[in-house]
Amino acid sequence: MIEENKNNNNEIFDALPIPEDAVILKPKKVLDLSQLALLGIKEMIRQRGINLKVKKKRDVTELDCILEINNFYIQVIFAGFSSDQIIVPLDRWYKINNAPQIILAANIDEESNIVSFQGIITAKEFINIYLKKNAKGQSFEIPLSEFKGGINRLLSFVQILDSKALSRSGLTSKLNSQNSLLKKIGFSRRNISIAALIIGSVIFGPNIFKPKLSYDLASISLTQIEVSSDKRAILDDPNNYNLCILSPDIEASNINEIKISRISFDRPIIYSPYPLNEIIISNNGQELWKKRGRSINDRIEGIIQWPINPLKPNQEYLLSITPKGAAPGFSAKIKINTTSNEGFKQLEILEKSLGNREYKWIKAIDENLKKDKNLAYALLFSERLPKSQILVEAKNKLISLDKCTK
Amino acid sequence: MSKEFENLYLIDTFKKVVKSKKIEECSKFLAKENLLFEKNSKKIFSKVFDITKNQDSVESLLCLRCRVSDPIKNAISGLYKKHSSIYEIDYLNMMSYVLDDYGEKYLKTYDDKIDKRKEKVFKWSNLIKIEKNKLRPFGVRVLLEFNSDLANIDTWTYHKVRSNYELKSYLESFGLNLKGSWALISEQSSSRVKEAWRLYGDGQMNMNEIEALHKSYVENYKPAKADYKKRKKTIMGWYPDYKFLQSLNPKQESTENLENIAAAIRKFISTAKGAPQNFRQLEGLRSDELFKNKVYVENSDDEINSEEKFINLIQNSVRKAALEILGDILKSEKIKWKENNNKRLAWELYSDGLSQREIAKRCNHKQGWVSKLIKEKIILERISLLAATQLKEYVEFESLKKDPDKIDDLIMELRDYLISKQSDSDVSILKSVLKEVLRK
């Protein structure tokens, strides 16, 4: 018999919340995943009082099935409730002009007959992912977070879209040769989707909704923080170059010598528009990360993405920054306090949830400029930021800030 | 340590508590076997289990029944402690599904009758004759299936409690799903397992071993479950047997390493839960701000008029859809108000703009009760979907039929509009329409 181990009770035995929009089915016999998915969709359609017929095609596999709703061909693929990735079988995508138009990701708990839907991706979105991932073979795995909108997005598409608006052409050999040709001449896959978007906008005309940043960027100023030395309490040096910093943003009414920045997510950015001599991140007096300008002519410049392990809730770090020109041993100190677990965000999850949609990014940045500037800056300077004139202009405005307030 | 074998945890139905009862027969038995002062619980269990199976002793089985009542009580207590602040789960109700051993000397049948015939004496040889599904109390079922080669008695008991159908159904009615370790491991990607292990792993295995073990587990899990499903006509209660453990890479002797992986995954997932489910919070935004925030372009010379026309169309459609959906939801809700007036109060307070926490407090319920009653996310989705399908019929919204991105934008706009505040009011559009429906 193996060692007794009572301490892992909580880890072994726990319950997870059932998603709000999940349906708990009560089938009379044991059903397979495709049957559960079909029943789940039917039940959700019934609950919404919508008149839609759902037909399940015969060719079912243990990984997927095909449903037809309002002349749309939908590939349903299966994952569990705690899954992070999902397998997309590709067989159906090689059937030229007979490929699925939409992929629906179903989360199914087979033991409890609970079904919910993570969301969908359209054929066009799928092909973009396929090209980006350089996928090959019979199937490939993609993050579940790529699927958006729950069952509602599916129901809106099948009810509003013309069924010809979504392609059935699948993964054609033309697409593959086009991709390799583009690669040869040096186009990235990102260019393809942007080009497609431009063509799309010519065909379908101007957008109905054009998002704007409502926040007045001109009202943002850099925070000035006095440099000090651990060895001498008061800086009485003619060579006193204070730090002017944009991110991390300092709490208002912060009159302490060490300024405090409250961070509600795991990867803030560090940015001052002025050159810096040194940045040190420490925790409990222990140096965790350090960056120094290589020479007088080569200082630290630009945006620094959080360089160490992601922050966690209820942590405290000290950021010591020496601006260019400050006397040796002097630095501006910012205490980074992370918020509690409740509402603490992972930047990557948030970025993925915004996808490649300009509207969503603008909205998220706009809202956070009002309530959480650190998060707004991290989003605006994110590597995942979609191509957007509005956002590029906003970035440029922040980069060129020079108003420094104490 | 022997105390675990002489104290039986049971529900005191009069005092409505779970209490520990000392079983004298067990103390005498343990003294007789010189186990009363033995400190090694594992050793006691092994010996008592052996006597129970091979000598068919009633007393030794009673000692084992005491022993499993402890992890049963712990499993439920832990679960209750963790979730009772949000969900309205009842401690004794939960216990009643699995802690139903009162130390009887005769076997009970499933219809709760006690039969004092010789063949019904509570001993191992009689237990194994009974169909497992009909066997009571629950703890005895745990013991009967126990395989000491695969896990210790605590871990085994936790898994069996988790598979209890009645307990699962009870928790599901409150919105909680008892997720088992075996399905949990199979659902994760290799990268997540490695990250979870890097952060929270507790064991001797290195990262390459973890990766290989997980890969082989996922490959073998599906066919093993399919086979179990075919044989048992159910998928509940699957447990990795020795053959399965030996099919893994590296071969496993027990479930210990798999348990450690599952524990790391659980910690990883619960930490990641800090990320917001619904990021957008527009409670502070006003509806007039929302619409002025956009430029509505149409092929018209008079842009101001066309923008106004658009806004009017959208507002009218949203209002019509909101009245229809809320009317439909409240129609079925109102039937329940006769027996539970608190539900009516909750809807009224919600329409007044109170938060879930405040509503829960005023209705003398927990927050989980409110979120289960008023599913705001689903209400918003239903209204925006209906409004969007109505809008597509207008020529101004023709382009929606051709462009999925425009549908996404429109639906998001509609949801934002519903939760934004009207210029002359402190409550959202959604809540003001709800107020109107409630007054009808």
PDB file of N, CA and C in Angstrom, chain A residues 13-49:
ATOM      1  N   PHE A  13     -10.121  16.824  -4.469  1.00  0.00           N
ATOM      2  CA  PHE A  13     -11.563  16.928  -4.366  1.00  0.00           C
ATOM      3  C   PHE A  13     -12.002  18.387  -4.444  1.00  0.00           C
ATOM      4  N   ASP A  14     -12.432  18.785  -5.599  1.00  0.00           N
ATOM      5  CA  ASP A  14     -12.930  20.148  -5.708  1.00  0.00           C
ATOM      6  C   ASP A  14     -13.976  20.211  -6.813  1.00  0.00           C
ATOM      7  N   ALA A  15     -14.770  21.271  -6.749  1.00  0.00           N
ATOM      8  CA  ALA A  15     -15.807  21.450  -7.759  1.00  0.00           C
ATOM      9  C   ALA A  15     -15.507  22.704  -8.564  1.00  0.00           C
ATOM     10  N   LEU A  16     -15.881  22.662  -9.837  1.00  0.00           N
ATOM     11  CA  LEU A  16     -15.691  23.839 -10.691  1.00  0.00           C
ATOM     12  C   LEU A  16     -17.061  24.434 -10.996  1.00  0.00           C
ATOM     13  N   PRO A  17     -17.135  25.760 -11.092  1.00  0.00           N
ATOM     14  CA  PRO A  17     -18.432  26.357 -11.425  1.00  0.00           C
ATOM     15  C   PRO A  17     -18.863  25.956 -12.835  1.00  0.00           C
ATOM     16  N   ILE A  18     -20.122  25.656 -12.981  1.00  0.00           N
ATOM     17  CA  ILE A  18     -20.657  25.327 -14.314  1.00  0.00           C
ATOM     18  C   ILE A  18     -20.947  26.651 -15.024  1.00  0.00           C
ATOM     19  N   PRO A  19     -20.491  26.814 -16.272  1.00  0.00           N
ATOM     20  CA  PRO A  19     -20.751  28.084 -16.961  1.00  0.00           C
ATOM     21  C   PRO A  19     -22.241  28.426 -16.964  1.00  0.00           C
ATOM     22  N   GLU A  20     -22.500  29.729 -16.858  1.00  0.00           N
ATOM     23  CA  GLU A  20     -23.876  30.224 -16.752  1.00  0.00           C
ATOM     24  C   GLU A  20     -24.758  29.747 -17.913  1.00  0.00           C
ATOM     25  N   ASP A  21     -24.160  29.682 -19.113  1.00  0.00           N
ATOM     26  CA  ASP A  21     -24.985  29.356 -20.271  1.00  0.00           C
ATOM     27  C   ASP A  21     -24.968  27.862 -20.614  1.00  0.00           C
ATOM     28  N   ALA A  22     -24.432  27.040 -19.725  1.00  0.00           N
ATOM     29  CA  ALA A  22     -24.379  25.597 -20.010  1.00  0.00           C
ATOM     30  C   ALA A  22     -25.763  24.971 -19.822  1.00  0.00           C
ATOM     31  N   VAL A  23     -25.986  23.878 -20.544  1.00  0.00           N
ATOM     32  CA  VAL A  23     -27.230  23.133 -20.305  1.00  0.00           C
ATOM     33  C   VAL A  23     -26.875  21.773 -19.706  1.00  0.00           C
ATOM     34  N   ILE A  24     -27.680  21.372 -18.726  1.00  0.00           N
ATOM     35  CA  ILE A  24     -27.478  20.046 -18.133  1.00  0.00           C
ATOM     36  C   ILE A  24     -28.539  19.139 -18.732  1.00  0.00           C
ATOM     37  N   LEU A  25     -28.083  18.164 -19.499  1.00  0.00           N
ATOM     38  CA  LEU A  25     -29.026  17.284 -20.187  1.00  0.00           C
ATOM     39  C   LEU A  25     -29.322  16.062 -19.320  1.00  0.00           C
ATOM     40  N   LYS A  26     -30.491  15.511 -19.519  1.00  0.00           N
ATOM     41  CA  LYS A  26     -30.854  14.306 -18.760  1.00  0.00           C
ATOM     42  C   LYS A  26     -31.214  13.187 -19.736  1.00  0.00           C
ATOM     43  N   PRO A  27     -30.245  12.705 -20.500  1.00  0.00           N
ATOM     44  CA  PRO A  27     -30.571  11.656 -21.471  1.00  0.00           C
ATOM     45  C   PRO A  27     -30.892  10.331 -20.774  1.00  0.00           C
ATOM     46  N   LYS A  28     -31.706   9.518 -21.453  1.00  0.00           N
ATOM     47  CA  LYS A  28     -32.092   8.247 -20.831  1.00  0.00           C
ATOM     48  C   LYS A  28     -31.008   7.192 -20.983  1.00  0.00           C
ATOM     49  N   LYS A  29     -30.150   7.357 -21.984  1.00  0.00           N
ATOM     50  CA  LYS A  29     -29.057   6.389 -22.158  1.00  0.00           C
ATOM     51  C   LYS A  29     -27.730   7.134 -22.327  1.00  0.00           C
ATOM     52  N   VAL A  30     -26.647   6.364 -22.326  1.00  0.00           N
ATOM     53  CA  VAL A  30     -25.330   6.979 -22.488  1.00  0.00           C
ATOM     54  C   VAL A  30     -25.162   7.438 -23.940  1.00  0.00           C
ATOM     55  N   LEU A  31     -24.821   8.696 -24.117  1.00  0.00           N
ATOM     56  CA  LEU A  31     -24.703   9.248 -25.468  1.00  0.00           C
ATOM     57  C   LEU A  31     -23.250   9.546 -25.807  1.00  0.00           C
ATOM     58  N   ASP A  32     -22.968   9.596 -27.128  1.00  0.00           N
ATOM     59  CA  ASP A  32     -21.608   9.990 -27.495  1.00  0.00           C
ATOM     60  C   ASP A  32     -21.539  11.517 -27.588  1.00  0.00           C
ATOM     61  N   LEU A  33     -20.319  12.025 -27.836  1.00  0.00           N
ATOM     62  CA  LEU A  33     -20.113  13.475 -27.795  1.00  0.00           C
ATOM     63  C   LEU A  33     -20.938  14.219 -28.847  1.00  0.00           C
ATOM     64  N   SER A  34     -21.058  13.631 -30.043  1.00  0.00           N
ATOM     65  CA  SER A  34     -21.812  14.335 -31.089  1.00  0.00           C
ATOM     66  C   SER A  34     -23.297  14.403 -30.732  1.00  0.00           C
ATOM     67  N   GLN A  35     -23.789  13.332 -30.110  1.00  0.00           N
ATOM     68  CA  GLN A  35     -25.213  13.332 -29.702  1.00  0.00           C
ATOM     69  C   GLN A  35     -25.455  14.376 -28.607  1.00  0.00           C
ATOM     70  N   LEU A  36     -24.504  14.455 -27.663  1.00  0.00           N
ATOM     71  CA  LEU A  36     -24.640  15.446 -26.594  1.00  0.00           C
ATOM     72  C   LEU A  36     -24.577  16.868 -27.159  1.00  0.00           C
ATOM     73  N   ALA A  37     -23.654  17.090 -28.120  1.00  0.00           N
ATOM     74  CA  ALA A  37     -23.530  18.426 -28.721  1.00  0.00           C
ATOM     75  C   ALA A  37     -24.825  18.805 -29.443  1.00  0.00           C
ATOM     76  N   LEU A  38     -25.383  17.850 -30.186  1.00  0.00           N
ATOM     77  CA  LEU A  38     -26.625  18.107 -30.923  1.00  0.00           C
ATOM     78  C   LEU A  38     -27.767  18.450 -29.961  1.00  0.00           C
ATOM     79  N   LEU A  39     -27.887  17.636 -28.904  1.00  0.00           N
ATOM     80  CA  LEU A  39     -28.946  17.898 -27.917  1.00  0.00           C
ATOM     81  C   LEU A  39     -28.741  19.262 -27.253  1.00  0.00           C
ATOM     82  N   GLY A  40     -27.473  19.582 -26.983  1.00  0.00           N
ATOM     83  CA  GLY A  40     -27.143  20.862 -26.334  1.00  0.00           C
ATOM     84  C   GLY A  40     -27.570  22.031 -27.198  1.00  0.00           C
ATOM     85  N   ILE A  41     -27.257  21.970 -28.485  1.00  0.00           N
ATOM     86  CA  ILE A  41     -27.639  23.075 -29.387  1.00  0.00           C
ATOM     87  C   ILE A  41     -29.159  23.187 -29.466  1.00  0.00           C
ATOM     88  N   LYS A  42     -29.794  22.044 -29.623  1.00  0.00           N
ATOM     89  CA  LYS A  42     -31.265  22.061 -29.738  1.00  0.00           C
ATOM     90  C   LYS A  42     -31.902  22.685 -28.499  1.00  0.00           C
ATOM     91  N   GLU A  43     -31.365  22.321 -27.328  1.00  0.00           N
ATOM     92  CA  GLU A  43     -31.919  22.832 -26.081  1.00  0.00           C
ATOM     93  C   GLU A  43     -31.723  24.351 -25.978  1.00  0.00           C
ATOM     94  N   MET A  44     -30.536  24.814 -26.389  1.00  0.00           N
ATOM     95  CA  MET A  44     -30.280  26.259 -26.316  1.00  0.00           C
ATOM     96  C   MET A  44     -31.169  27.031 -27.286  1.00  0.00           C
ATOM     97  N   ILE A  45     -31.412  26.452 -28.454  1.00  0.00           N
ATOM     98  CA  ILE A  45     -32.302  27.089 -29.433  1.00  0.00           C
ATOM     99  C   ILE A  45     -33.731  27.141 -28.877  1.00  0.00           C
ATOM    100  N   ARG A  46     -34.116  26.031 -28.225  1.00  0.00           N
ATOM    101  CA  ARG A  46     -35.466  25.977 -27.629  1.00  0.00           C
ATOM    102  C   ARG A  46     -35.615  27.033 -26.536  1.00  0.00           C
ATOM    103  N   GLN A  47     -34.571  27.124 -25.657  1.00  0.00           N
ATOM    104  CA  GLN A  47     -34.632  28.093 -24.558  1.00  0.00           C
ATOM    105  C   GLN A  47     -34.752  29.529 -25.066  1.00  0.00           C
ATOM    106  N   ARG A  48     -34.176  29.792 -26.228  1.00  0.00           N
ATOM    107  CA  ARG A  48     -34.212  31.148 -26.776  1.00  0.00           C
ATOM    108  C   ARG A  48     -35.458  31.410 -27.622  1.00  0.00           C
ATOM    109  N   GLY A  49     -36.267  30.398 -27.754  1.00  0.00           N
ATOM    110  CA  GLY A  49     -37.520  30.551 -28.498  1.00  0.00           C
ATOM    111  C   GLY A  49     -37.289  30.825 -29.979  1.00  0.00           C
TER     112      GLY A  49
END
